[in-house]
Amino acid sequence: MKQICTAFSPSQLLQLESAFEKNHYVVSAEHKQLAGSLSLSETQHFPIQLEVFGLLPFRSPIYTIIGALIMVLKTPHLSGEAIDELHERYLEKLTQLFEENKAKYGLPQDKHLTIT
């Protein structure tokens, strides 16, 4: 089932931003009240949570750290074993980069990178 995206007017967006600044998580009752104050129908009000509040609830910086190069020999046909070995080396280097830099960005020492 395709979900209809709600197009918000500038005044509706201002109301949404204001509500978001007051409370970063809007619970069901507040959600309905906010939808009513914006003059949205029952089918329109549901996407507010997903479109406006769902993806990035808090404004926070995103840091990019570039690590050392991983040297890879150019080979026309890599075996599955060689790919697995490169992948393992990449994950090791990524974990090492995280561990070396986490304190600089306010993460506690007991926080570790989890790759699933």
PDB file of C-alpha atoms in Angstrom:
ATOM      1  CA  MET A   1       0.000   0.000   0.000  1.00  0.00           C
ATOM      2  CA  LYS A   2       1.484   3.323  -1.051  1.00  0.00           C
ATOM      3  CA  GLN A   3       1.485   5.971   1.657  1.00  0.00           C
ATOM      4  CA  ILE A   4       0.492   9.496   0.725  1.00  0.00           C
ATOM      5  CA  CYS A   5       3.062  12.117   1.696  1.00  0.00           C
ATOM      6  CA  THR A   6       1.675  15.202   3.337  1.00  0.00           C
ATOM      7  CA  ALA A   7       2.712  18.520   1.820  1.00  0.00           C
ATOM      8  CA  PHE A   8       2.929  21.060   4.622  1.00  0.00           C
ATOM      9  CA  SER A   9       2.356  24.795   4.187  1.00  0.00           C
ATOM     10  CA  PRO A  10       4.964  27.208   5.550  1.00  0.00           C
ATOM     11  CA  SER A  11       2.768  28.022   8.558  1.00  0.00           C
ATOM     12  CA  GLN A  12       2.244  24.310   9.279  1.00  0.00           C
ATOM     13  CA  LEU A  13       5.997  23.749   9.134  1.00  0.00           C
ATOM     14  CA  LEU A  14       6.546  26.577  11.625  1.00  0.00           C
ATOM     15  CA  GLN A  15       4.017  24.961  13.991  1.00  0.00           C
ATOM     16  CA  LEU A  16       5.712  21.579  13.609  1.00  0.00           C
ATOM     17  CA  GLU A  17       9.158  23.034  14.283  1.00  0.00           C
ATOM     18  CA  SER A  18       7.829  24.864  17.326  1.00  0.00           C
ATOM     19  CA  ALA A  19       6.225  21.684  18.680  1.00  0.00           C
ATOM     20  CA  PHE A  20       9.412  19.746  18.001  1.00  0.00           C
ATOM     21  CA  GLU A  21      11.552  22.299  19.852  1.00  0.00           C
ATOM     22  CA  LYS A  22       9.308  21.964  22.927  1.00  0.00           C
ATOM     23  CA  ASN A  23       9.247  18.172  22.905  1.00  0.00           C
ATOM     24  CA  HIS A  24      11.472  15.996  20.698  1.00  0.00           C
ATOM     25  CA  TYR A  25       9.166  12.981  21.049  1.00  0.00           C
ATOM     26  CA  VAL A  26       5.493  13.500  20.381  1.00  0.00           C
ATOM     27  CA  VAL A  27       3.283  10.852  21.990  1.00  0.00           C
ATOM     28  CA  SER A  28      -0.048   9.706  20.561  1.00  0.00           C
ATOM     29  CA  ALA A  29      -2.326  12.223  22.317  1.00  0.00           C
ATOM     30  CA  GLU A  30      -0.022  15.141  21.464  1.00  0.00           C
ATOM     31  CA  HIS A  31       0.293  13.783  17.950  1.00  0.00           C
ATOM     32  CA  LYS A  32      -3.495  13.885  17.422  1.00  0.00           C
ATOM     33  CA  GLN A  33      -3.754  17.319  19.012  1.00  0.00           C
ATOM     34  CA  LEU A  34      -0.969  18.643  16.781  1.00  0.00           C
ATOM     35  CA  ALA A  35      -2.612  17.134  13.687  1.00  0.00           C
ATOM     36  CA  GLY A  36      -5.904  18.795  14.660  1.00  0.00           C
ATOM     37  CA  SER A  37      -4.274  22.200  15.148  1.00  0.00           C
ATOM     38  CA  LEU A  38      -2.704  21.848  11.696  1.00  0.00           C
ATOM     39  CA  SER A  39      -6.115  21.015  10.159  1.00  0.00           C
ATOM     40  CA  LEU A  40      -4.963  17.630   8.897  1.00  0.00           C
ATOM     41  CA  SER A  41      -7.306  14.732   8.257  1.00  0.00           C
ATOM     42  CA  GLU A  42      -7.021  11.390  10.077  1.00  0.00           C
ATOM     43  CA  THR A  43      -5.148   9.886   7.103  1.00  0.00           C
ATOM     44  CA  GLN A  44      -2.854  12.886   6.766  1.00  0.00           C
ATOM     45  CA  HIS A  45      -1.842  13.184  10.391  1.00  0.00           C
ATOM     46  CA  PHE A  46      -0.084   9.846  10.664  1.00  0.00           C
ATOM     47  CA  PRO A  47       2.862  10.696   8.387  1.00  0.00           C
ATOM     48  CA  ILE A  48       3.785  13.700  10.570  1.00  0.00           C
ATOM     49  CA  GLN A  49       5.543  11.357  12.984  1.00  0.00           C
ATOM     50  CA  LEU A  50       7.420   9.595  10.202  1.00  0.00           C
ATOM     51  CA  GLU A  51       8.288  12.550   7.986  1.00  0.00           C
ATOM     52  CA  VAL A  52       9.105  15.213  10.523  1.00  0.00           C
ATOM     53  CA  PHE A  53       9.971  13.507  13.792  1.00  0.00           C
ATOM     54  CA  GLY A  54      10.983   9.990  12.812  1.00  0.00           C
ATOM     55  CA  LEU A  55      14.342  10.011  11.071  1.00  0.00           C
ATOM     56  CA  LEU A  56      16.562  12.424  12.994  1.00  0.00           C
ATOM     57  CA  PRO A  57      14.840  13.418  16.222  1.00  0.00           C
ATOM     58  CA  PHE A  58      17.751  15.489  17.554  1.00  0.00           C
ATOM     59  CA  ARG A  59      20.035  17.824  15.713  1.00  0.00           C
ATOM     60  CA  SER A  60      23.513  16.563  16.412  1.00  0.00           C
ATOM     61  CA  PRO A  61      26.819  16.766  14.576  1.00  0.00           C
ATOM     62  CA  ILE A  62      27.958  13.958  12.324  1.00  0.00           C
ATOM     63  CA  TYR A  63      31.713  13.418  12.300  1.00  0.00           C
ATOM     64  CA  THR A  64      33.664  11.851   9.452  1.00  0.00           C
ATOM     65  CA  ILE A  65      37.082  10.385  10.188  1.00  0.00           C
ATOM     66  CA  ILE A  66      39.313   9.165   7.400  1.00  0.00           C
ATOM     67  CA  GLY A  67      41.704   6.390   8.258  1.00  0.00           C
ATOM     68  CA  ALA A  68      44.821   5.039   6.626  1.00  0.00           C
ATOM     69  CA  LEU A  69      44.600   3.400   3.238  1.00  0.00           C
ATOM     70  CA  ILE A  70      44.169  -0.343   3.010  1.00  0.00           C
ATOM     71  CA  MET A  71      46.439  -1.546   0.252  1.00  0.00           C
ATOM     72  CA  VAL A  72      44.796  -3.959  -2.163  1.00  0.00           C
ATOM     73  CA  LEU A  73      46.518  -5.580  -5.115  1.00  0.00           C
ATOM     74  CA  LYS A  74      44.582  -5.251  -8.357  1.00  0.00           C
ATOM     75  CA  THR A  75      43.508  -8.746  -9.332  1.00  0.00           C
ATOM     76  CA  PRO A  76      41.182  -9.555 -12.247  1.00  0.00           C
ATOM     77  CA  HIS A  77      39.416 -12.405 -10.422  1.00  0.00           C
ATOM     78  CA  LEU A  78      39.289 -12.472  -6.645  1.00  0.00           C
ATOM     79  CA  SER A  79      38.321 -15.665  -4.921  1.00  0.00           C
ATOM     80  CA  GLY A  80      35.649 -15.655  -2.260  1.00  0.00           C
ATOM     81  CA  GLU A  81      38.356 -16.380   0.283  1.00  0.00           C
ATOM     82  CA  ALA A  82      40.368 -13.312  -0.802  1.00  0.00           C
ATOM     83  CA  ILE A  83      37.257 -11.121  -0.593  1.00  0.00           C
ATOM     84  CA  ASP A  84      36.508 -12.442   2.892  1.00  0.00           C
ATOM     85  CA  GLU A  85      40.094 -11.691   3.936  1.00  0.00           C
ATOM     86  CA  LEU A  86      39.874  -8.099   2.627  1.00  0.00           C
ATOM     87  CA  HIS A  87      36.526  -7.644   4.321  1.00  0.00           C
ATOM     88  CA  GLU A  88      37.954  -8.868   7.610  1.00  0.00           C
ATOM     89  CA  ARG A  89      40.927  -6.512   7.305  1.00  0.00           C
ATOM     90  CA  TYR A  90      38.560  -3.598   6.542  1.00  0.00           C
ATOM     91  CA  LEU A  91      36.438  -4.365   9.617  1.00  0.00           C
ATOM     92  CA  GLU A  92      39.556  -4.591  11.811  1.00  0.00           C
ATOM     93  CA  LYS A  93      40.810  -1.204  10.561  1.00  0.00           C
ATOM     94  CA  LEU A  94      37.355   0.359  10.993  1.00  0.00           C
ATOM     95  CA  THR A  95      37.110  -0.923  14.564  1.00  0.00           C
ATOM     96  CA  GLN A  96      40.636   0.314  15.300  1.00  0.00           C
ATOM     97  CA  LEU A  97      39.784   3.756  13.886  1.00  0.00           C
ATOM     98  CA  PHE A  98      36.677   3.928  16.085  1.00  0.00           C
ATOM     99  CA  GLU A  99      38.575   2.886  19.222  1.00  0.00           C
ATOM    100  CA  GLU A 100      41.356   5.416  18.584  1.00  0.00           C
ATOM    101  CA  ASN A 101      38.973   8.341  18.066  1.00  0.00           C
ATOM    102  CA  LYS A 102      35.893   7.758  20.237  1.00  0.00           C
ATOM    103  CA  ALA A 103      37.174   9.768  23.229  1.00  0.00           C
ATOM    104  CA  LYS A 104      37.748  12.845  21.017  1.00  0.00           C
ATOM    105  CA  TYR A 105      34.029  12.933  20.264  1.00  0.00           C
ATOM    106  CA  GLY A 106      32.687  12.341  23.745  1.00  0.00           C
ATOM    107  CA  LEU A 107      32.079   8.610  23.674  1.00  0.00           C
ATOM    108  CA  PRO A 108      32.926   6.687  26.839  1.00  0.00           C
ATOM    109  CA  GLN A 109      35.787   4.170  26.857  1.00  0.00           C
ATOM    110  CA  ASP A 110      33.389   1.285  27.485  1.00  0.00           C
ATOM    111  CA  LYS A 111      31.466   2.044  24.253  1.00  0.00           C
ATOM    112  CA  HIS A 112      32.507  -0.226  21.390  1.00  0.00           C
ATOM    113  CA  LEU A 113      31.658  -0.416  17.700  1.00  0.00           C
ATOM    114  CA  THR A 114      29.131  -3.125  16.902  1.00  0.00           C
ATOM    115  CA  ILE A 115      28.886  -4.288  13.280  1.00  0.00           C
ATOM    116  CA  THR A 116      25.990  -6.543  12.380  1.00  0.00           C
TER     117      THR A 116
END
